[in-house]
GROMACS .gro file of C-alpha atoms in nm:
model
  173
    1UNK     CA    1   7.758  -8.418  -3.270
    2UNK     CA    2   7.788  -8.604  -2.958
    3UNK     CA    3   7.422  -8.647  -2.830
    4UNK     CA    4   7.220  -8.681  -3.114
    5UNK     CA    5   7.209  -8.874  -3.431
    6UNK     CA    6   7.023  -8.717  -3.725
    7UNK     CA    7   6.897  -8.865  -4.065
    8UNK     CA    8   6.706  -8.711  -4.334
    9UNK     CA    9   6.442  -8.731  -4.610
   10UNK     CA   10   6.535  -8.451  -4.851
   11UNK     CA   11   6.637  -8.343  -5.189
   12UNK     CA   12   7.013  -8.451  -5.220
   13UNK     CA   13   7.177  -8.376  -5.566
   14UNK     CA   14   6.817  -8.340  -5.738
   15UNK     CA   15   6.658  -8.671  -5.615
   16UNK     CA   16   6.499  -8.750  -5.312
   17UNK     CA   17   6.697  -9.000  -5.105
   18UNK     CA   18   6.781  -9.093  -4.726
   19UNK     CA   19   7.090  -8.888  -4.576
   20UNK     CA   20   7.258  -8.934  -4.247
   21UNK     CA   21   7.481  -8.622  -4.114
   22UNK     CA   22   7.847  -8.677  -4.149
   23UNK     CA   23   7.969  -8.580  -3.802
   24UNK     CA   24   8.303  -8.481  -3.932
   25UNK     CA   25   8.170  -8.252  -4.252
   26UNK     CA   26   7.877  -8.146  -4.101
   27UNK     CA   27   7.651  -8.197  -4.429
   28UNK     CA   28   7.420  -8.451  -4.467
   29UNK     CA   29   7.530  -8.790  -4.701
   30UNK     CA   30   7.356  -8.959  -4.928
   31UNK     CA   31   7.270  -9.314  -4.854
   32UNK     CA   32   6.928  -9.462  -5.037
   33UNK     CA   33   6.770  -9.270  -5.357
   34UNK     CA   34   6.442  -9.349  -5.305
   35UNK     CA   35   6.319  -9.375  -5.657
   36UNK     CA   36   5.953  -9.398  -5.635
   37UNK     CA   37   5.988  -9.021  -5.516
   38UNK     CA   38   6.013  -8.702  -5.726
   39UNK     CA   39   5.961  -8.437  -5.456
   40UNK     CA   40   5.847  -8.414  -5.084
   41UNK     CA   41   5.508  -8.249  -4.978
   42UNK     CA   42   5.356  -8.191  -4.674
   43UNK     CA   43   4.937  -8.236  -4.638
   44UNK     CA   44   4.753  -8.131  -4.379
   45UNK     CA   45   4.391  -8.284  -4.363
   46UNK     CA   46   4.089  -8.166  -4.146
   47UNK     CA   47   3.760  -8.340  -4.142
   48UNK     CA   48   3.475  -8.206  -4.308
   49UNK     CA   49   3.269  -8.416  -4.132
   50UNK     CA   50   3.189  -8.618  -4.445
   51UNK     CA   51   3.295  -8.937  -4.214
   52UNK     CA   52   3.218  -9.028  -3.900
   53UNK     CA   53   3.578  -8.872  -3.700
   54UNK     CA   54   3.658  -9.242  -3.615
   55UNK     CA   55   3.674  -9.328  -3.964
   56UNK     CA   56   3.828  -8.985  -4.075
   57UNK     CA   57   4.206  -9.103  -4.016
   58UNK     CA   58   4.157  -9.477  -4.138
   59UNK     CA   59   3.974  -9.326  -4.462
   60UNK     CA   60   4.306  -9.065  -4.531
   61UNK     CA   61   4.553  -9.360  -4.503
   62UNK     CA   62   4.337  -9.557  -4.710
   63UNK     CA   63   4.353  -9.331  -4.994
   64UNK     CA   64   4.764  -9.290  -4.964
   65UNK     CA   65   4.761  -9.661  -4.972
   66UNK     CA   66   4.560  -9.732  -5.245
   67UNK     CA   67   4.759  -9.483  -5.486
   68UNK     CA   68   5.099  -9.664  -5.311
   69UNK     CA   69   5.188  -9.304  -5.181
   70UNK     CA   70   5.546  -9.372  -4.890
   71UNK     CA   71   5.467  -9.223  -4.597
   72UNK     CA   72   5.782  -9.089  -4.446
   73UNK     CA   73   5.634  -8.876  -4.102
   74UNK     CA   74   5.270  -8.823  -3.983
   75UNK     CA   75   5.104  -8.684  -3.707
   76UNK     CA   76   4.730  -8.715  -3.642
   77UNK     CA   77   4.397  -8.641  -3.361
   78UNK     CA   78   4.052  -8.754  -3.401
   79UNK     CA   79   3.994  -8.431  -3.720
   80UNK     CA   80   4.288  -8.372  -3.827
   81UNK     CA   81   4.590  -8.555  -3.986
   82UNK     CA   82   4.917  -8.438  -4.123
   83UNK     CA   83   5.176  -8.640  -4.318
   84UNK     CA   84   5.480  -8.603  -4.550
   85UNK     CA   85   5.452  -8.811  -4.880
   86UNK     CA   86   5.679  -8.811  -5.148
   87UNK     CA   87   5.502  -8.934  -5.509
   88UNK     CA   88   5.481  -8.758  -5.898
   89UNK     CA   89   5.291  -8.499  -5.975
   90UNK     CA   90   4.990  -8.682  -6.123
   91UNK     CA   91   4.956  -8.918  -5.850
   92UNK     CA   92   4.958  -8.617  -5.573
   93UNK     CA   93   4.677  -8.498  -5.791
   94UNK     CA   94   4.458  -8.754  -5.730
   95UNK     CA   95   4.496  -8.822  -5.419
   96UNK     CA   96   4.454  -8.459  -5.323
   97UNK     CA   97   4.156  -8.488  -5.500
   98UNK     CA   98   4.024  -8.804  -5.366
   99UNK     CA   99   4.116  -8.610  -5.001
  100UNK     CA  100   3.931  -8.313  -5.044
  101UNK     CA  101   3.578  -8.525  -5.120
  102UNK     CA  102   3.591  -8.580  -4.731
  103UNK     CA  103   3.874  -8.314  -4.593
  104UNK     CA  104   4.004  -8.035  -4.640
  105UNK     CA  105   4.364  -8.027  -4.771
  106UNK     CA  106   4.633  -7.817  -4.746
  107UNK     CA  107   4.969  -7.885  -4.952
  108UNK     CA  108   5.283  -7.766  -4.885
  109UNK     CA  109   5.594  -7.823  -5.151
  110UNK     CA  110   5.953  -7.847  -5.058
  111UNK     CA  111   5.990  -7.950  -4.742
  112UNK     CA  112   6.241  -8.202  -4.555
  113UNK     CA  113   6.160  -8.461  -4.260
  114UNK     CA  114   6.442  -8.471  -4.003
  115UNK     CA  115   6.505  -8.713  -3.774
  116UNK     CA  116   6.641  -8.623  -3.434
  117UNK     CA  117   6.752  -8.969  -3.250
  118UNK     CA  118   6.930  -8.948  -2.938
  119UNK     CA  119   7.177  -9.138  -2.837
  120UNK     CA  120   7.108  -9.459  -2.629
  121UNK     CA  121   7.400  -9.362  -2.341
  122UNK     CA  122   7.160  -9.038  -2.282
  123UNK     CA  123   6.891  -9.150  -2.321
  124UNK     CA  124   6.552  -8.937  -2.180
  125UNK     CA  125   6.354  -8.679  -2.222
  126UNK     CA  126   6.679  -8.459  -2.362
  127UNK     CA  127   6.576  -8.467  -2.712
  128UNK     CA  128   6.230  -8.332  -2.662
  129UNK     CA  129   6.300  -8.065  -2.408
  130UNK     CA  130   6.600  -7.956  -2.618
  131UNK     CA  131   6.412  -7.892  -2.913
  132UNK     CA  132   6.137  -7.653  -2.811
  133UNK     CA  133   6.390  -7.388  -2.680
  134UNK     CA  134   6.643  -7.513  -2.972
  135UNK     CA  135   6.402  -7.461  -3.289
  136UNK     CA  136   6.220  -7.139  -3.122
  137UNK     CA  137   6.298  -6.917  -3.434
  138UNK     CA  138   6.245  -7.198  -3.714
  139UNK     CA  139   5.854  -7.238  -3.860
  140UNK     CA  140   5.807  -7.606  -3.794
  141UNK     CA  141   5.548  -7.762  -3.999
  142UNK     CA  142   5.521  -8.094  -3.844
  143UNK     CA  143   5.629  -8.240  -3.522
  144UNK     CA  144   5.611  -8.618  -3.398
  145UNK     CA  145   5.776  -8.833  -3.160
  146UNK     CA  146   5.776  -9.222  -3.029
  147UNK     CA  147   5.722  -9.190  -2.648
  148UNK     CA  148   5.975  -9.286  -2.487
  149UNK     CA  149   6.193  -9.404  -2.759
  150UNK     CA  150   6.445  -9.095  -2.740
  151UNK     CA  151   6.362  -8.984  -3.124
  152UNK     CA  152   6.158  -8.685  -3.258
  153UNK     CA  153   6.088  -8.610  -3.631
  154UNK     CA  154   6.063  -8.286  -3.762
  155UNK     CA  155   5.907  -8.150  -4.109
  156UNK     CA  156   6.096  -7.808  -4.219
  157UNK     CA  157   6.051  -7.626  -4.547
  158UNK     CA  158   6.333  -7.713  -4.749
  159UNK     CA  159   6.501  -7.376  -4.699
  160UNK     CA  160   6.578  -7.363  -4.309
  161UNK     CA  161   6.696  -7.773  -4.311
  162UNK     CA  162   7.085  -7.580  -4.307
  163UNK     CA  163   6.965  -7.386  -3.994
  164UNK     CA  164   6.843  -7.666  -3.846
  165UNK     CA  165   7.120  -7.886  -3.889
  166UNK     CA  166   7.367  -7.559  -3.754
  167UNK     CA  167   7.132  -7.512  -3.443
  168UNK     CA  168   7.227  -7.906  -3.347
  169UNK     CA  169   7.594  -7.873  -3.454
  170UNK     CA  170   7.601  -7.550  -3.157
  171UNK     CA  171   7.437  -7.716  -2.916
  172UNK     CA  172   7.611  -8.050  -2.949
  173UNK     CA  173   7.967  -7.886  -2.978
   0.00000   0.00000   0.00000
């Protein structure tokens, strides 16, 4: 793949770990197990007005902190906020019950975090462009980008990460 560069936070082998796509295989490698992890889940928080909105994001990554959940892609506006954790099942328990005292929480199970980075020599606005038209036909959960740093991270349910990863391989051929 000659433009892009992606990496991955998935299940790989029955653990979650790291992965990087092997440009020659075309399947994403293994690099870090990331131990602290059992599974991946997606939340997505809105305000129930319980806090005042400018204290409604600080509040939600208070809580993830204090039960030491990793934070691996978020997205957020002044009453909403939407982030892809990875923890055990009894810790995901309380936060999501901690959560819902001040928001109300959605959870979504099996689900991968994809990291599109494009390559420095064409470097732009390629990336982001590209993946609107690219990813048309695949229910992204999650999308969320640095400006201007040429990389966009997408959250996918667990079951289209092998369509994703053959949309790029087409495009990039």
């Amino acid at each position: 793949m000659k433009d892009y560069k992606l990496k991955s936070v998935g299940i790989y082998n029955g653990s979650v770990c790291v992965a990087s796509l092997d440009g020659k295989s075309g399947k994403f490698v293994p690099c870090e197990k990331l131990e602290s992890c059992k599974e991946l889940v997606y939340m997505r928080l809105r305000t129930l007005e319980a806090v005042a909105s400018f204290r409604f994001l600080e509040r939600a990554i208070g809580v993830l902190t204090q039960h030491e959940m990793p934070v691996f892609a978020m997205a957020s506006s002044a009453g909403s906020f939407s982030v892809v954790t990875g923890g055990g099942h009894d810790s995901l328990e309380k936060v999501f019950k901690e959560l819902s005292s001040f928001a109300e929480v959605e959870l979504e199970h099996n689900v991968e975090v994809i990291c599109v980075q494009e390559d420095t020599d064409t470097y732009g606005k390629k990336a982001e462009q590209n993946l609107v038209s690219l990813l048309k036909d695949i229910p992204v959960l999650m999308v969320s980008s640095e400006e201007g740093a040429g990389r966009v991270t997408l959250t996918v349910r667990r079951e289209d990460r092998e369509k994703v990863i053959r949309l790029f391989q087409e495009v990039c051929e």
